[in-house]
């Protein structure tokens, strides 16, 4: 095992630990284990690389696949990858990431703005901070000054339709691509159930690999003097006539279909005049256009801050000071009064609620709960905000939140009849231990047969030390999914002597990663004041 390979696996671990595995699913408990058992996991990753075929056959990846709502009636496929093999895939991809970046159109050409490789890999950051979506929009607006028309389009179901054959060919063109190439393709084929297309949505490894595949068409467009720029699967093409716009659109559609089997989204493909484009996009990156607008002030604020920063207290105080200048609750009520809320603005408003003063925060959270139906597609960010704010709310407010969620579970409301949404709701219930919430969690456990909800219900029951439930479910360990198996191993420490006897009798069935999970749980359970993170 080379030092370089160990470095890339450790960088992959840091990335998952610091930034999570996806931006779609609830934060899995396995990420805590990756953080606390970094050396042990790193050693196991290197062993898996050296004995890949054997390890992959003995404990293959177990992914969670579900549908994530993007609108009231629209969904997209989403995947939470097996935590161990996710890091393995990311480490393998990082080992050839410098070559992937070198194969792409250079950043100084100002054409490709998405996921540019960060060579330092500092703080677990895989992609550069100094080039991204806002630069893409800003450059597009600048280009629109020079041309009469802009073609706006994006690829339909890009991740789900990426050809494995096309990816394999692109990987093969890189120098010194083995064994990363064969390992990546093996994981991808397993992920897609042997279908010849599809990459997981939401992870940084897939982002790098998609960029490599799209680079093949990028290079073709560049060689044909097409004036364009791209961020992820979004393209802007610049032309001087309406006829040329159609010609370029046809050319791009033909190349994607013939070479990649990809198509452009019909509903999002538009030919816009330069003036129309600038009017629609300029405000997204230029908050100075209307300095008196609370909306612009909000979009100009970065709501994320580093709690481990040396100046964390000062940074948080400054953030709250700036938010006090904005009528968050007023803006929220204005959006909720509309027939259809503005997605990006409402998402930003919901995220801002957790940083408000307690008195305003309570009213804002209850407003969000009362309008849950209108916020259907934004339920994940809504749920995270509610859970974060619970400790600051009165008991009456907490009860109202619990009642609203229970009503929707019992009534099988479409809001919580979605597996992803139900998993986020479980996280809220975990903070409110009541008999009513116990019954609702059992209902959700029985309603959803996949591991996303069931894993977290097991962990909540362990946190609540509900021995009857745990003793009933632990007997199903052998037939359970790997996600539930890991949750049951952790839960066994909350079952007293019977949990210890069970671990002794089952230890030979634990795979290497499950043994790390067991050791982590043993260490944590023995720490004074430790609470199961869920």
Short mmCIF file of C-alpha atoms in Angstrom, two decimals:
data_model
loop_
_atom_site.label_atom_id
_atom_site.label_comp_id
_atom_site.label_asym_id
_atom_site.label_seq_id
_atom_site.Cartn_x
_atom_site.Cartn_y
_atom_site.Cartn_z
CA UNK A 1 0.00 0.00 0.00
CA UNK A 2 1.59 3.26 -1.12
CA UNK A 3 1.70 6.31 1.12
CA UNK A 4 -0.25 8.20 -1.56
CA UNK A 5 -3.13 5.70 -1.49
CA UNK A 6 -3.32 5.86 2.32
CA UNK A 7 -3.39 9.65 2.02
CA UNK A 8 -6.38 9.58 -0.36
CA UNK A 9 -8.35 7.15 1.82
CA UNK A 10 -7.71 9.35 4.87
CA UNK A 11 -8.80 12.39 2.86
CA UNK A 12 -12.00 10.56 1.93
CA UNK A 13 -12.64 9.78 5.59
CA UNK A 14 -12.08 13.42 6.56
CA UNK A 15 -14.48 14.59 3.89
CA UNK A 16 -17.31 12.29 4.99
CA UNK A 17 -16.72 13.09 8.66
CA UNK A 18 -16.57 16.86 8.17
CA UNK A 19 -19.15 17.34 5.44
CA UNK A 20 -21.42 14.28 5.57
CA UNK A 21 -22.03 11.59 3.01
CA UNK A 22 -24.85 13.34 1.11
CA UNK A 23 -26.89 16.54 1.25
CA UNK A 24 -30.17 14.62 0.93
CA UNK A 25 -30.41 12.14 3.80
CA UNK A 26 -30.35 12.54 7.58
CA UNK A 27 -26.84 12.36 9.06
CA UNK A 28 -26.22 8.63 9.70
CA UNK A 29 -24.79 7.36 12.97
CA UNK A 30 -22.06 5.60 10.98
CA UNK A 31 -20.46 8.99 10.34
CA UNK A 32 -19.85 9.33 14.08
CA UNK A 33 -18.17 5.94 14.00
CA UNK A 34 -16.00 6.95 11.04
CA UNK A 35 -14.92 10.01 13.03
CA UNK A 36 -14.10 8.21 16.26
CA UNK A 37 -12.63 5.07 14.68
CA UNK A 38 -10.75 6.73 11.83
CA UNK A 39 -7.57 4.65 12.17
CA UNK A 40 -9.42 1.34 12.37
CA UNK A 41 -11.58 2.20 9.36
CA UNK A 42 -8.55 3.44 7.42
CA UNK A 43 -6.78 0.13 8.07
CA UNK A 44 -9.85 -1.77 6.89
CA UNK A 45 -10.06 0.35 3.74
CA UNK A 46 -6.47 -0.45 2.84
CA UNK A 47 -7.12 -4.14 3.45
CA UNK A 48 -10.18 -3.98 1.20
CA UNK A 49 -8.06 -2.46 -1.55
CA UNK A 50 -5.38 -5.13 -1.25
CA UNK A 51 -7.90 -7.99 -1.16
CA UNK A 52 -10.67 -6.30 -3.08
CA UNK A 53 -12.37 -9.29 -4.73
CA UNK A 54 -12.52 -11.29 -1.50
CA UNK A 55 -13.75 -8.36 0.65
CA UNK A 56 -16.30 -7.23 -1.93
CA UNK A 57 -17.72 -10.75 -2.19
CA UNK A 58 -17.85 -11.33 1.58
CA UNK A 59 -19.50 -8.05 2.58
CA UNK A 60 -20.77 -6.24 -0.52
CA UNK A 61 -22.23 -2.71 -0.38
CA UNK A 62 -25.73 -2.18 0.94
CA UNK A 63 -27.21 1.06 -0.37
CA UNK A 64 -30.46 2.79 0.57
CA UNK A 65 -32.43 3.89 -2.49
CA UNK A 66 -35.50 6.06 -2.20
CA UNK A 67 -37.42 8.87 -3.89
CA UNK A 68 -36.79 12.44 -2.79
CA UNK A 69 -39.60 14.93 -3.54
CA UNK A 70 -38.54 17.96 -5.57
CA UNK A 71 -42.05 19.38 -5.98
CA UNK A 72 -45.58 18.43 -5.06
CA UNK A 73 -45.76 15.80 -7.78
CA UNK A 74 -42.11 15.44 -8.83
CA UNK A 75 -39.46 13.10 -7.44
CA UNK A 76 -35.82 12.24 -8.01
CA UNK A 77 -33.93 9.09 -7.18
CA UNK A 78 -31.60 9.42 -4.20
CA UNK A 79 -29.05 7.01 -2.75
CA UNK A 80 -27.46 6.81 0.66
CA UNK A 81 -24.44 4.66 -0.01
CA UNK A 82 -23.07 1.96 2.23
CA UNK A 83 -20.93 3.97 4.70
CA UNK A 84 -17.80 1.83 4.37
CA UNK A 85 -17.93 1.34 0.59
CA UNK A 86 -18.87 4.99 0.13
CA UNK A 87 -15.54 6.00 1.68
CA UNK A 88 -13.78 3.31 -0.34
CA UNK A 89 -15.30 4.62 -3.57
CA UNK A 90 -14.41 8.19 -2.66
CA UNK A 91 -10.83 7.26 -1.76
CA UNK A 92 -10.44 5.34 -5.02
CA UNK A 93 -11.81 8.31 -6.96
CA UNK A 94 -9.52 10.73 -5.12
CA UNK A 95 -6.50 8.61 -6.02
CA UNK A 96 -7.08 9.55 -9.68
CA UNK A 97 -8.71 12.95 -9.05
CA UNK A 98 -5.57 14.90 -10.11
CA UNK A 99 -5.67 13.07 -13.44
CA UNK A 100 -9.40 13.72 -13.82
CA UNK A 101 -8.83 17.42 -13.20
CA UNK A 102 -5.94 17.51 -15.68
CA UNK A 103 -8.16 15.96 -18.37
CA UNK A 104 -10.83 18.64 -17.98
CA UNK A 105 -10.96 22.08 -19.61
CA UNK A 106 -8.72 24.25 -17.38
CA UNK A 107 -10.45 26.58 -14.90
CA UNK A 108 -8.77 29.67 -16.35
CA UNK A 109 -10.76 29.14 -19.56
CA UNK A 110 -13.86 30.09 -17.55
CA UNK A 111 -16.02 27.42 -19.13
CA UNK A 112 -16.48 24.69 -16.50
CA UNK A 113 -17.27 25.95 -13.00
CA UNK A 114 -18.37 22.80 -11.15
CA UNK A 115 -16.43 20.65 -8.69
CA UNK A 116 -12.90 21.75 -9.48
CA UNK A 117 -10.46 19.55 -7.58
CA UNK A 118 -8.84 21.03 -4.47
CA UNK A 119 -5.25 19.77 -4.52
CA UNK A 120 -4.56 20.53 -0.86
CA UNK A 121 -7.60 18.52 0.35
CA UNK A 122 -7.48 20.74 3.44
CA UNK A 123 -10.16 20.29 6.11
CA UNK A 124 -11.68 17.47 4.11
CA UNK A 125 -12.66 19.86 1.30
CA UNK A 126 -12.41 18.09 -2.03
CA UNK A 127 -13.43 20.98 -4.29
CA UNK A 128 -12.19 24.52 -4.61
CA UNK A 129 -14.06 27.30 -2.82
CA UNK A 130 -12.96 30.02 -5.22
CA UNK A 131 -14.90 28.72 -8.21
CA UNK A 132 -18.50 27.55 -8.16
CA UNK A 133 -22.12 28.22 -8.98
CA UNK A 134 -22.08 31.97 -8.31
CA UNK A 135 -19.05 32.33 -10.61
CA UNK A 136 -20.93 30.36 -13.26
CA UNK A 137 -23.89 32.75 -13.07
CA UNK A 138 -21.70 35.83 -12.89
CA UNK A 139 -19.70 34.75 -15.94
CA UNK A 140 -22.90 33.87 -17.81
CA UNK A 141 -24.32 37.32 -17.18
CA UNK A 142 -21.04 38.81 -18.40
CA UNK A 143 -21.14 36.66 -21.55
CA UNK A 144 -24.75 37.71 -22.17
CA UNK A 145 -23.46 41.26 -22.58
CA UNK A 146 -21.55 40.12 -25.69
CA UNK A 147 -24.25 38.02 -27.36
CA UNK A 148 -27.88 38.51 -28.37
CA UNK A 149 -29.27 35.18 -27.15
CA UNK A 150 -28.60 32.60 -24.43
CA UNK A 151 -29.68 28.96 -24.61
CA UNK A 152 -30.39 27.64 -21.11
CA UNK A 153 -30.63 23.86 -20.73
CA UNK A 154 -29.73 20.99 -18.47
CA UNK A 155 -29.42 17.23 -18.78
CA UNK A 156 -32.44 15.15 -17.79
CA UNK A 157 -31.74 12.65 -14.98
CA UNK A 158 -28.02 13.05 -15.52
CA UNK A 159 -26.72 10.84 -12.70
CA UNK A 160 -29.29 8.11 -13.25
CA UNK A 161 -28.51 7.91 -16.98
CA UNK A 162 -24.71 8.12 -17.06
CA UNK A 163 -23.41 5.19 -19.13
CA UNK A 164 -21.01 2.83 -17.36
CA UNK A 165 -19.40 2.06 -20.70
CA UNK A 166 -18.78 5.77 -21.28
CA UNK A 167 -17.39 6.15 -17.74
CA UNK A 168 -15.12 3.13 -18.16
CA UNK A 169 -13.77 4.52 -21.44
CA UNK A 170 -13.08 7.90 -19.81
CA UNK A 171 -11.29 6.26 -16.87
CA UNK A 172 -9.22 4.15 -19.26
CA UNK A 173 -7.87 7.30 -20.93
CA UNK A 174 -6.26 8.39 -17.67
CA UNK A 175 -2.66 7.43 -17.05
CA UNK A 176 -1.98 4.94 -14.24
CA UNK A 177 -5.69 4.34 -13.66
CA UNK A 178 -5.50 0.88 -12.10
CA UNK A 179 -6.65 -0.49 -9.72
CA UNK A 180 -8.93 2.51 -9.15
CA UNK A 181 -10.71 2.05 -12.46
CA UNK A 182 -11.64 -1.60 -11.91
CA UNK A 183 -12.66 -0.96 -8.29
CA UNK A 184 -14.84 2.02 -9.24
CA UNK A 185 -16.56 0.11 -12.04
CA UNK A 186 -17.21 -2.89 -9.77
CA UNK A 187 -18.87 -0.67 -7.15
CA UNK A 188 -20.90 1.13 -9.82
CA UNK A 189 -22.16 -2.09 -11.38
CA UNK A 190 -23.21 -3.36 -7.96
CA UNK A 191 -24.94 -0.06 -7.23
CA UNK A 192 -26.98 -0.22 -10.44
CA UNK A 193 -27.89 -3.90 -9.98
CA UNK A 194 -25.79 -4.87 -13.03
CA UNK A 195 -27.53 -2.31 -15.27
CA UNK A 196 -25.10 -0.58 -17.58
CA UNK A 197 -25.93 2.94 -16.42
CA UNK A 198 -26.53 5.04 -13.32
CA UNK A 199 -24.41 6.69 -10.61
CA UNK A 200 -25.50 7.44 -7.03
CA UNK A 201 -26.97 10.92 -6.52
CA UNK A 202 -25.54 13.10 -3.80
CA UNK A 203 -21.96 11.97 -3.14
CA UNK A 204 -18.68 13.70 -4.06
CA UNK A 205 -17.22 10.61 -5.76
CA UNK A 206 -20.11 10.52 -8.23
CA UNK A 207 -19.68 14.25 -8.84
CA UNK A 208 -16.07 13.74 -9.89
CA UNK A 209 -16.96 10.80 -12.11
CA UNK A 210 -19.85 12.64 -13.77
CA UNK A 211 -17.53 15.56 -14.48
CA UNK A 212 -15.13 13.17 -16.18
CA UNK A 213 -17.88 11.79 -18.43
CA UNK A 214 -19.34 15.21 -19.27
CA UNK A 215 -15.84 16.41 -20.09
CA UNK A 216 -15.93 14.22 -23.21
CA UNK A 217 -18.79 16.28 -24.65
CA UNK A 218 -17.34 19.52 -23.27
CA UNK A 219 -14.23 18.93 -25.34
CA UNK A 220 -16.31 18.28 -28.46
CA UNK A 221 -18.27 21.51 -27.94
CA UNK A 222 -15.04 23.42 -27.45
CA UNK A 223 -13.49 21.96 -30.61
CA UNK A 224 -16.54 23.15 -32.60
CA UNK A 225 -16.16 26.72 -31.27
CA UNK A 226 -19.38 26.56 -29.27
CA UNK A 227 -19.48 29.47 -26.83
CA UNK A 228 -20.75 27.91 -23.61
CA UNK A 229 -20.22 27.45 -19.91
CA UNK A 230 -21.39 24.76 -17.55
CA UNK A 231 -22.05 24.07 -13.89
CA UNK A 232 -22.76 20.37 -13.18
CA UNK A 233 -25.51 19.42 -15.66
CA UNK A 234 -26.57 23.03 -16.38
CA UNK A 235 -25.41 24.55 -19.68
CA UNK A 236 -25.54 28.13 -20.98
CA UNK A 237 -24.81 28.60 -24.69
CA UNK A 238 -24.24 32.07 -26.17
CA UNK A 239 -25.14 32.97 -29.75
CA UNK A 240 -25.87 36.02 -31.91
CA UNK A 241 -29.01 34.87 -33.69
CA UNK A 242 -32.17 32.89 -33.06
CA UNK A 243 -31.31 30.53 -35.90
CA UNK A 244 -27.88 29.89 -34.40
CA UNK A 245 -29.48 29.15 -31.05
CA UNK A 246 -31.53 26.34 -32.62
CA UNK A 247 -28.50 25.06 -34.51
CA UNK A 248 -26.39 24.87 -31.34
CA UNK A 249 -29.24 23.28 -29.37
CA UNK A 250 -29.66 20.63 -32.05
CA UNK A 251 -25.90 20.00 -32.17
CA UNK A 252 -25.65 19.53 -28.40
CA UNK A 253 -28.76 17.32 -28.23
CA UNK A 254 -27.39 15.12 -31.00
CA UNK A 255 -23.98 14.68 -29.35
CA UNK A 256 -25.44 13.81 -25.97
CA UNK A 257 -27.93 11.34 -27.41
CA UNK A 258 -25.51 9.60 -29.78
CA UNK A 259 -22.48 9.49 -27.49
CA UNK A 260 -23.97 9.24 -24.02
CA UNK A 261 -27.62 8.27 -24.36
CA UNK A 262 -28.50 11.50 -22.53
CA UNK A 263 -31.24 14.01 -23.32
CA UNK A 264 -31.92 17.61 -22.36
CA UNK A 265 -34.82 18.46 -20.08
CA UNK A 266 -37.62 19.77 -22.28
CA UNK A 267 -39.28 21.78 -19.53
CA UNK A 268 -36.06 23.62 -18.62
CA UNK A 269 -34.70 24.26 -22.11
CA UNK A 270 -35.18 27.89 -23.13
CA UNK A 271 -33.87 30.33 -25.70
CA UNK A 272 -33.70 33.72 -24.00
CA UNK A 273 -32.77 37.14 -25.26
CA UNK A 274 -29.70 38.63 -23.63
CA UNK A 275 -31.82 41.19 -21.79
CA UNK A 276 -34.25 38.55 -20.58
CA UNK A 277 -31.39 36.36 -19.32
CA UNK A 278 -29.70 39.21 -17.46
CA UNK A 279 -32.97 40.22 -15.86
CA UNK A 280 -33.62 36.66 -14.68
CA UNK A 281 -30.12 35.87 -13.37
CA UNK A 282 -28.28 39.05 -12.39
CA UNK A 283 -29.94 39.40 -8.99
CA UNK A 284 -28.78 35.92 -7.95
CA UNK A 285 -25.16 37.03 -7.64
CA UNK A 286 -25.44 40.80 -7.20
CA UNK A 287 -27.03 41.63 -3.85
CA UNK A 288 -26.02 45.26 -4.33
CA UNK A 289 -28.75 45.66 -6.93
CA UNK A 290 -31.20 46.39 -4.14
CA UNK A 291 -29.41 46.96 -0.86
CA UNK A 292 -32.69 47.76 0.88
CA UNK A 293 -34.24 44.42 0.03
CA UNK A 294 -34.43 41.95 2.90
CA UNK A 295 -34.37 39.17 0.32
CA UNK A 296 -31.04 40.35 -1.08
CA UNK A 297 -29.60 40.80 2.39
CA UNK A 298 -30.61 37.25 3.28
CA UNK A 299 -29.10 35.75 0.13
CA UNK A 300 -25.89 37.67 0.82
CA UNK A 301 -25.53 36.01 4.23
CA UNK A 302 -23.76 32.69 4.74
CA UNK A 303 -25.87 30.86 7.32
CA UNK A 304 -23.27 28.17 7.90
CA UNK A 305 -20.52 28.81 10.39
CA UNK A 306 -17.77 26.65 11.88
CA UNK A 307 -18.53 25.92 15.57
CA UNK A 308 -14.91 24.78 16.02
CA UNK A 309 -13.44 27.99 14.69
CA UNK A 310 -11.17 29.94 17.04
CA UNK A 311 -13.64 32.83 16.72
CA UNK A 312 -16.82 30.74 16.73
CA UNK A 313 -18.63 32.82 19.38
CA UNK A 314 -17.86 36.09 17.67
CA UNK A 315 -18.83 34.73 14.25
CA UNK A 316 -22.14 33.42 15.55
CA UNK A 317 -22.90 36.68 17.34
CA UNK A 318 -22.20 38.59 14.11
CA UNK A 319 -24.47 36.24 12.15
CA UNK A 320 -27.35 36.77 14.60
CA UNK A 321 -26.74 40.53 14.55
CA UNK A 322 -27.08 40.60 10.76
CA UNK A 323 -30.21 38.42 10.86
CA UNK A 324 -31.83 40.85 13.30
CA UNK A 325 -31.75 43.44 10.50
CA UNK A 326 -33.98 41.19 8.37
CA UNK A 327 -37.67 40.55 8.96
CA UNK A 328 -37.37 36.76 8.68
CA UNK A 329 -40.85 36.04 10.03
CA UNK A 330 -42.39 38.70 7.78
CA UNK A 331 -40.68 37.28 4.70
CA UNK A 332 -41.74 33.78 5.70
CA UNK A 333 -45.37 34.77 6.11
CA UNK A 334 -45.25 36.55 2.77
CA UNK A 335 -43.99 33.44 1.00
CA UNK A 336 -46.48 31.16 2.74
CA UNK A 337 -49.33 33.38 1.59
CA UNK A 338 -48.47 32.60 -2.02
CA UNK A 339 -50.04 29.79 -4.01
CA UNK A 340 -46.54 28.49 -4.71
CA UNK A 341 -43.56 29.41 -2.55
CA UNK A 342 -40.18 30.43 -3.98
CA UNK A 343 -38.09 27.31 -3.29
CA UNK A 344 -34.61 28.81 -2.86
CA UNK A 345 -35.84 31.78 -0.81
CA UNK A 346 -38.08 29.70 1.45
CA UNK A 347 -35.30 27.17 2.03
CA UNK A 348 -32.99 30.00 3.08
CA UNK A 349 -35.68 31.46 5.37
CA UNK A 350 -36.29 28.10 7.05
CA UNK A 351 -32.56 27.62 7.63
CA UNK A 352 -32.33 31.14 9.11
CA UNK A 353 -35.00 30.42 11.73
CA UNK A 354 -32.63 28.37 13.91
CA UNK A 355 -30.40 31.45 14.42
CA UNK A 356 -33.15 33.83 15.59
CA UNK A 357 -33.82 35.10 19.10
CA UNK A 358 -35.91 32.63 21.12
CA UNK A 359 -39.11 34.71 21.16
CA UNK A 360 -39.10 35.14 17.38
CA UNK A 361 -37.90 31.58 16.86
CA UNK A 362 -40.93 30.09 18.60
CA UNK A 363 -43.40 31.96 16.41
CA UNK A 364 -41.41 31.13 13.29
CA UNK A 365 -41.26 27.39 14.06
CA UNK A 366 -44.97 27.20 14.82
CA UNK A 367 -45.69 29.08 11.59
CA UNK A 368 -43.65 26.48 9.71
CA UNK A 369 -45.50 23.63 11.40
CA UNK A 370 -48.87 25.17 10.61
CA UNK A 371 -47.87 25.42 6.94
CA UNK A 372 -46.25 22.01 6.61
CA UNK A 373 -48.41 21.07 3.64
CA UNK A 374 -47.24 24.07 1.61
CA UNK A 375 -43.63 23.17 2.41
CA UNK A 376 -43.89 19.54 1.29
CA UNK A 377 -40.82 19.50 -0.98
CA UNK A 378 -38.79 21.37 1.66
CA UNK A 379 -39.67 19.04 4.53
CA UNK A 380 -36.07 17.82 5.12
CA UNK A 381 -34.74 21.33 5.81
CA UNK A 382 -37.92 22.08 7.77
CA UNK A 383 -37.39 18.98 9.93
CA UNK A 384 -33.74 19.79 10.60
CA UNK A 385 -34.69 23.31 11.68
CA UNK A 386 -37.47 22.06 13.97
CA UNK A 387 -35.17 19.51 15.63
CA UNK A 388 -32.42 22.10 16.10
CA UNK A 389 -34.86 24.54 17.72
CA UNK A 390 -36.69 22.12 20.03
CA UNK A 391 -34.47 22.75 23.06
CA UNK A 392 -35.31 26.47 22.93
CA UNK A 393 -39.07 25.99 22.70
CA UNK A 394 -41.66 25.85 25.46
CA UNK A 395 -43.30 22.57 26.41
CA UNK A 396 -46.56 23.82 24.89
CA UNK A 397 -44.83 24.50 21.57
CA UNK A 398 -43.15 21.09 21.64
CA UNK A 399 -46.49 19.40 22.27
CA UNK A 400 -48.05 21.24 19.36
CA UNK A 401 -45.25 20.07 17.06
CA UNK A 402 -45.64 16.49 18.26
CA UNK A 403 -49.40 16.58 17.73
CA UNK A 404 -49.04 17.97 14.21
CA UNK A 405 -46.59 15.26 13.19
CA UNK A 406 -48.51 12.42 14.86
CA UNK A 407 -51.70 13.51 13.13
CA UNK A 408 -50.02 13.24 9.75
CA UNK A 409 -48.51 9.84 10.52
CA UNK A 410 -51.75 8.35 11.81
CA UNK A 411 -53.76 9.88 8.96
CA UNK A 412 -51.20 8.61 6.42
CA UNK A 413 -50.72 12.13 5.09
CA UNK A 414 -48.75 12.32 1.85
CA UNK A 415 -46.19 14.49 3.66
CA UNK A 416 -44.97 11.68 5.92
CA UNK A 417 -45.93 8.77 3.69
CA UNK A 418 -42.66 9.38 1.88
CA UNK A 419 -39.80 7.29 3.29
CA UNK A 420 -37.27 10.13 3.29
CA UNK A 421 -39.65 12.51 5.04
CA UNK A 422 -40.61 9.85 7.59
CA UNK A 423 -36.91 9.36 8.42
CA UNK A 424 -36.56 13.08 9.15
CA UNK A 425 -39.72 12.98 11.29
CA UNK A 426 -38.22 10.14 13.35
CA UNK A 427 -35.32 12.46 14.22
CA UNK A 428 -37.80 15.02 15.63
CA UNK A 429 -39.71 12.40 17.62
CA UNK A 430 -36.40 11.22 19.10
CA UNK A 431 -36.23 14.47 21.10
CA UNK A 432 -39.70 14.02 22.65
CA UNK A 433 -39.99 10.80 24.65
CA UNK A 434 -43.71 10.21 25.22
CA UNK A 435 -46.08 7.23 25.05
CA UNK A 436 -47.84 8.76 22.05
CA UNK A 437 -44.57 9.20 20.18
CA UNK A 438 -43.56 5.63 20.99
CA UNK A 439 -46.74 4.37 19.32
CA UNK A 440 -46.13 6.53 16.26
CA UNK A 441 -42.57 5.28 15.91
CA UNK A 442 -43.79 1.68 16.02
CA UNK A 443 -46.32 2.58 13.34
CA UNK A 444 -43.57 4.02 11.13
CA UNK A 445 -41.34 1.01 11.78
CA UNK A 446 -44.05 -1.36 10.59
CA UNK A 447 -45.15 0.85 7.69
CA UNK A 448 -41.75 1.21 6.01
CA UNK A 449 -39.91 -1.99 5.24
CA UNK A 450 -36.69 -0.35 4.08
CA UNK A 451 -33.77 0.34 6.44
CA UNK A 452 -33.86 4.15 6.28
CA UNK A 453 -36.70 4.50 8.80
CA UNK A 454 -36.28 1.21 10.63
CA UNK A 455 -32.60 1.81 11.46
CA UNK A 456 -33.38 5.12 13.14
CA UNK A 457 -36.40 3.81 15.04
CA UNK A 458 -34.14 1.11 16.51
CA UNK A 459 -31.65 3.77 17.59
CA UNK A 460 -34.37 5.96 19.11
CA UNK A 461 -35.69 2.98 21.07
CA UNK A 462 -32.16 2.34 22.32
CA UNK A 463 -31.82 5.99 23.34
CA UNK A 464 -35.12 5.69 25.19
CA UNK A 465 -34.03 2.31 26.66
CA UNK A 466 -37.20 0.60 25.47
CA UNK A 467 -36.23 -2.97 26.31
CA UNK A 468 -39.44 -4.72 25.12
CA UNK A 469 -39.12 -3.30 21.60
CA UNK A 470 -35.39 -3.99 21.37
CA UNK A 471 -35.63 -7.53 22.75
CA UNK A 472 -38.29 -8.30 20.13
CA UNK A 473 -36.35 -6.87 17.19
CA UNK A 474 -32.88 -8.13 18.05
CA UNK A 475 -34.06 -11.65 17.29
CA UNK A 476 -34.44 -10.55 13.66
CA UNK A 477 -30.75 -9.62 13.36
CA UNK A 478 -29.78 -12.39 10.94
CA UNK A 479 -32.41 -11.43 8.36
CA UNK A 480 -32.08 -7.68 8.81
CA UNK A 481 -30.35 -5.27 6.42
CA UNK A 482 -26.74 -4.27 7.22
CA UNK A 483 -28.00 -0.82 8.31
CA UNK A 484 -30.39 -2.37 10.83
CA UNK A 485 -27.77 -4.91 11.95
CA UNK A 486 -25.38 -2.11 12.89
CA UNK A 487 -28.18 -0.30 14.74
CA UNK A 488 -29.02 -3.49 16.67
CA UNK A 489 -25.38 -4.00 17.66
CA UNK A 490 -25.35 -0.48 19.09
CA UNK A 491 -28.77 -0.96 20.71
CA UNK A 492 -27.60 -4.15 22.45
CA UNK A 493 -25.53 -2.01 24.83
CA UNK A 494 -28.77 -0.47 26.11
CA UNK A 495 -30.21 -3.89 26.96
CA UNK A 496 -28.10 -4.78 30.00
CA UNK A 497 -26.84 -8.34 30.48
CA UNK A 498 -29.09 -9.80 27.78
CA UNK A 499 -27.46 -7.51 25.23
CA UNK A 500 -24.02 -8.68 26.32
CA UNK A 501 -25.01 -12.35 26.08
CA UNK A 502 -26.45 -11.71 22.62
CA UNK A 503 -23.21 -10.11 21.39
CA UNK A 504 -21.18 -13.03 22.67
CA UNK A 505 -23.39 -15.51 20.86
CA UNK A 506 -23.44 -13.53 17.59
CA UNK A 507 -19.87 -12.21 17.39
CA UNK A 508 -18.80 -14.75 14.76
CA UNK A 509 -21.48 -13.35 12.44
CA UNK A 510 -20.15 -9.78 12.70
CA UNK A 511 -18.22 -8.63 9.63
CA UNK A 512 -15.06 -6.48 10.07
CA UNK A 513 -16.91 -3.16 9.91
CA UNK A 514 -19.55 -4.41 12.36
CA UNK A 515 -16.75 -5.30 14.79
CA UNK A 516 -15.61 -1.67 14.59
CA UNK A 517 -19.22 -0.59 15.27
CA UNK A 518 -19.32 -2.92 18.30
CA UNK A 519 -16.07 -1.54 19.71
CA UNK A 520 -17.23 2.04 19.15
CA UNK A 521 -20.51 1.42 20.97
CA UNK A 522 -18.69 -0.27 23.86
CA UNK A 523 -16.36 2.69 24.32
CA UNK A 524 -19.11 5.30 24.03
CA UNK A 525 -21.55 3.50 26.29
CA UNK A 526 -18.91 3.41 29.00
CA UNK A 527 -18.42 7.18 28.92
CA UNK A 528 -20.17 9.20 31.62
CA UNK A 529 -22.85 11.53 30.26
CA UNK A 530 -22.76 10.14 26.73
CA UNK A 531 -26.05 10.17 24.81
CA UNK A 532 -26.73 8.14 21.69
CA UNK A 533 -26.59 10.63 18.77
CA UNK A 534 -29.73 10.41 16.66
#
